[in-house]
PDB file of C-alpha atoms in Angstrom:
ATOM      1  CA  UNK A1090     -32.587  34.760  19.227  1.00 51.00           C
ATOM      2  CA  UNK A1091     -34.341  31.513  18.641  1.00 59.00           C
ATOM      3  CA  UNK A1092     -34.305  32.269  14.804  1.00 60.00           C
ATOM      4  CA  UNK A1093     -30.856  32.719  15.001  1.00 61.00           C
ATOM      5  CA  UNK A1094     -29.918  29.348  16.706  1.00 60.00           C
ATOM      6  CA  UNK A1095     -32.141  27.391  14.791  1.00 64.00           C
ATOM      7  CA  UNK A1096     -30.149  28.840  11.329  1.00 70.00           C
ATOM      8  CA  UNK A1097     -27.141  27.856  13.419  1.00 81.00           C
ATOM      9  CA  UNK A1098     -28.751  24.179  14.016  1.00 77.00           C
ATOM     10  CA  UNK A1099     -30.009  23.769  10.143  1.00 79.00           C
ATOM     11  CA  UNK A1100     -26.435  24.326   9.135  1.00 77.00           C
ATOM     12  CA  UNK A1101     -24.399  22.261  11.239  1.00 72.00           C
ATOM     13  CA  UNK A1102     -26.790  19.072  10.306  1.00 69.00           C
ATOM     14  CA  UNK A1103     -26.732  19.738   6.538  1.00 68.00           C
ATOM     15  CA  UNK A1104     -22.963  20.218   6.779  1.00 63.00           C
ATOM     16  CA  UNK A1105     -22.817  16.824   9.551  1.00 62.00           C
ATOM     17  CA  UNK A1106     -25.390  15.207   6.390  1.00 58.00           C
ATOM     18  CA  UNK A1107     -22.912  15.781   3.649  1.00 53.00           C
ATOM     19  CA  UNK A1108     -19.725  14.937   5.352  1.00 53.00           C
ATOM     20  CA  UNK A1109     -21.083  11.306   5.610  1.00 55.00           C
ATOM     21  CA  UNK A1110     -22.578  11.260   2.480  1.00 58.00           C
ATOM     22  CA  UNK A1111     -19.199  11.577   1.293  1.00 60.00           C
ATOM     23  CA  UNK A1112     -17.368   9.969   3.964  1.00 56.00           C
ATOM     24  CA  UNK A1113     -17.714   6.265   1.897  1.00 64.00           C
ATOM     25  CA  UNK A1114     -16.617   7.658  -1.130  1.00 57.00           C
ATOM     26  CA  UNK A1115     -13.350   8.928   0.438  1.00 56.00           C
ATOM     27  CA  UNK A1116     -12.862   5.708   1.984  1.00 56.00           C
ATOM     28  CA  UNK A1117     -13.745   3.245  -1.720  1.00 59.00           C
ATOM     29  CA  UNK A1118     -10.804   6.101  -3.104  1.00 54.00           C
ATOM     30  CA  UNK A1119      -8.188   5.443  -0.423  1.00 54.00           C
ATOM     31  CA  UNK A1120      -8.854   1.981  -0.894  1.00 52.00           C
ATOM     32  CA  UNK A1121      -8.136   2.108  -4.689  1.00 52.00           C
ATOM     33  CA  UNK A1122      -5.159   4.330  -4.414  1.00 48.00           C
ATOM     34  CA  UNK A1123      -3.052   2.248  -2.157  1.00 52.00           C
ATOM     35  CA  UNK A1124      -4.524  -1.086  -3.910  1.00 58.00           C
ATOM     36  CA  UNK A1125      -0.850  -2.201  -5.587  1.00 68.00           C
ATOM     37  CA  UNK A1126      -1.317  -4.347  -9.010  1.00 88.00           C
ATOM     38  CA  UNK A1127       1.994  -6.587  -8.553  1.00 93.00           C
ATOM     39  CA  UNK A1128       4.406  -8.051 -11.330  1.00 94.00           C
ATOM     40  CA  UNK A1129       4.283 -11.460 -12.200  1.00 96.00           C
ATOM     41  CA  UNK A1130       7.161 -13.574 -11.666  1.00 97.00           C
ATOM     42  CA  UNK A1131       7.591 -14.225 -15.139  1.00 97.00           C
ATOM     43  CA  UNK A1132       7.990 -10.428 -16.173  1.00 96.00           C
ATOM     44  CA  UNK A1133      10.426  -9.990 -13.531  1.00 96.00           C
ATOM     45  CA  UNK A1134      12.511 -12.839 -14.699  1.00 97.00           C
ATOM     46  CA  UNK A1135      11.969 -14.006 -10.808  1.00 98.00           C
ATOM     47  CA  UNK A1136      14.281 -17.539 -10.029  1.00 98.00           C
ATOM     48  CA  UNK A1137      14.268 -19.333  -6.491  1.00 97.00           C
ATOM     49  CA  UNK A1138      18.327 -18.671  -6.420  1.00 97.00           C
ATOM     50  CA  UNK A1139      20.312 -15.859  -6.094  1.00 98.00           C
ATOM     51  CA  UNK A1140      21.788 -14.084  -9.431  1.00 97.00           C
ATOM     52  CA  UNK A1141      25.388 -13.386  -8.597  1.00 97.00           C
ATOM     53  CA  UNK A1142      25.206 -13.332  -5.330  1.00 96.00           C
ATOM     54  CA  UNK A1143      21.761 -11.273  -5.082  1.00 97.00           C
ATOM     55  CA  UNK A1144      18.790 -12.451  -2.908  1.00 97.00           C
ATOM     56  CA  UNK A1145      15.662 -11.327  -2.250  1.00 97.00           C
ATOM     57  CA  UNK A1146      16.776 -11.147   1.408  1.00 97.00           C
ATOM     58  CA  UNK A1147      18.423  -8.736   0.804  1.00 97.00           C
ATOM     59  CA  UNK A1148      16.533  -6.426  -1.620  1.00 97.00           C
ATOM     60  CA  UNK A1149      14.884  -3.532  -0.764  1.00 96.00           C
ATOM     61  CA  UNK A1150      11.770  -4.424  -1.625  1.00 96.00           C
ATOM     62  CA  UNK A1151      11.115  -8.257  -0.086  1.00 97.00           C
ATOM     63  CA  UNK A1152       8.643  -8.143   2.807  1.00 96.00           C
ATOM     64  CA  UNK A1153       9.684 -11.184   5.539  1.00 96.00           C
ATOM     65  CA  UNK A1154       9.115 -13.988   5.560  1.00 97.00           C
ATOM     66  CA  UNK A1155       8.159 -14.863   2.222  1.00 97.00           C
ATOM     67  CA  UNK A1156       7.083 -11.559   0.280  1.00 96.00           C
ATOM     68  CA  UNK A1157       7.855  -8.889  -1.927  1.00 96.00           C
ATOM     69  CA  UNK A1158       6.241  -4.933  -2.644  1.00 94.00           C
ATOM     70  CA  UNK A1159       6.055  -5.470  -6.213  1.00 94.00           C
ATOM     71  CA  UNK A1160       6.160  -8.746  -7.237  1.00 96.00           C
ATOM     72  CA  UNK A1161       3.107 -11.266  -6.459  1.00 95.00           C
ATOM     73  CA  UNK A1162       3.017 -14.744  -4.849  1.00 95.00           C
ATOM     74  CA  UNK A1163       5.090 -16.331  -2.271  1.00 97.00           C
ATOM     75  CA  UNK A1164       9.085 -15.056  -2.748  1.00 97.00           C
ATOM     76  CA  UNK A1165      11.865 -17.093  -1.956  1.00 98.00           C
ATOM     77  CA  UNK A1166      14.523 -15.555   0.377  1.00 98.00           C
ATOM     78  CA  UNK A1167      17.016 -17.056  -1.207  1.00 98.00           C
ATOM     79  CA  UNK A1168      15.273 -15.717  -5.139  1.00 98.00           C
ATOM     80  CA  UNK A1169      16.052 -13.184  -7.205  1.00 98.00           C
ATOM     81  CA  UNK A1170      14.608 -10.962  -9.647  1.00 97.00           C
ATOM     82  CA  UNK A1171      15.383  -8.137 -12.305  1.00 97.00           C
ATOM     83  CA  UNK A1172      14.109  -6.022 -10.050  1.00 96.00           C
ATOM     84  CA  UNK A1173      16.611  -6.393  -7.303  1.00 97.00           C
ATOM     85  CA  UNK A1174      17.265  -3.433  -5.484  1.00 95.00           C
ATOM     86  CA  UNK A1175      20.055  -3.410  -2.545  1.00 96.00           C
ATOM     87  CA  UNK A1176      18.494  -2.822   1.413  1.00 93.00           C
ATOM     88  CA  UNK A1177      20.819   0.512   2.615  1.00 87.00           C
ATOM     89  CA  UNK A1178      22.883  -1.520   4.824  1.00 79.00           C
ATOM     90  CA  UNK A1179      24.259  -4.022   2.175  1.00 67.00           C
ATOM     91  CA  UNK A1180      23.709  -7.267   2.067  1.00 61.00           C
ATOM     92  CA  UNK A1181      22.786  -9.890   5.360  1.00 59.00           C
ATOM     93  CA  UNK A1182      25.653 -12.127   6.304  1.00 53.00           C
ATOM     94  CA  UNK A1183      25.198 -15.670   6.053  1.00 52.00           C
TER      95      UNK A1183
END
């Protein structure tokens, strides 16, 4: 009986041993995958005004107050880029 619970013992601390062992390596590889590289403002064609009567305001992808998913640096509400993509909803009034 006390062979048999100290097998029992050996395993569950080599098993406990290798799940932190790789524990950090999960986490470095969750890191990377939701790391975003953004676009530069210059590839986007990005402007301070609105194109036609597009904002970043009201784009899908701008992030209040002064953001945006896929394009880096501050972002102008009232900007616009070539990646404008219209919020479900339509547009903001005002």
């Amino acid at each position: 009986m006390d062979k048999q619970h100290d097998s029992s013992r050996r395993r569950f601390l080599k098993l406990t041993g290798c799940s932190l062992a790789i524990l950090p390596v999960a986490l470095i590889a969750t890191d990377r995958a939701s790391a975003q590289i953004k676009a530069k403002k210059a590839a986007v064609n990005y402007q301070d005004t609105p194109n036609n009567g597009q904002k970043c305001v009201d784009c899908q992808l701008f992030q209040p107050p002064n953001a945006c998913i896929v394009v880096e640096g501050d972002i102008s509400p009232e900007g616009w880029c070539s990646l404008f993509v219209l919020k479900q909803g339509g547009a903001t009034q005002g």
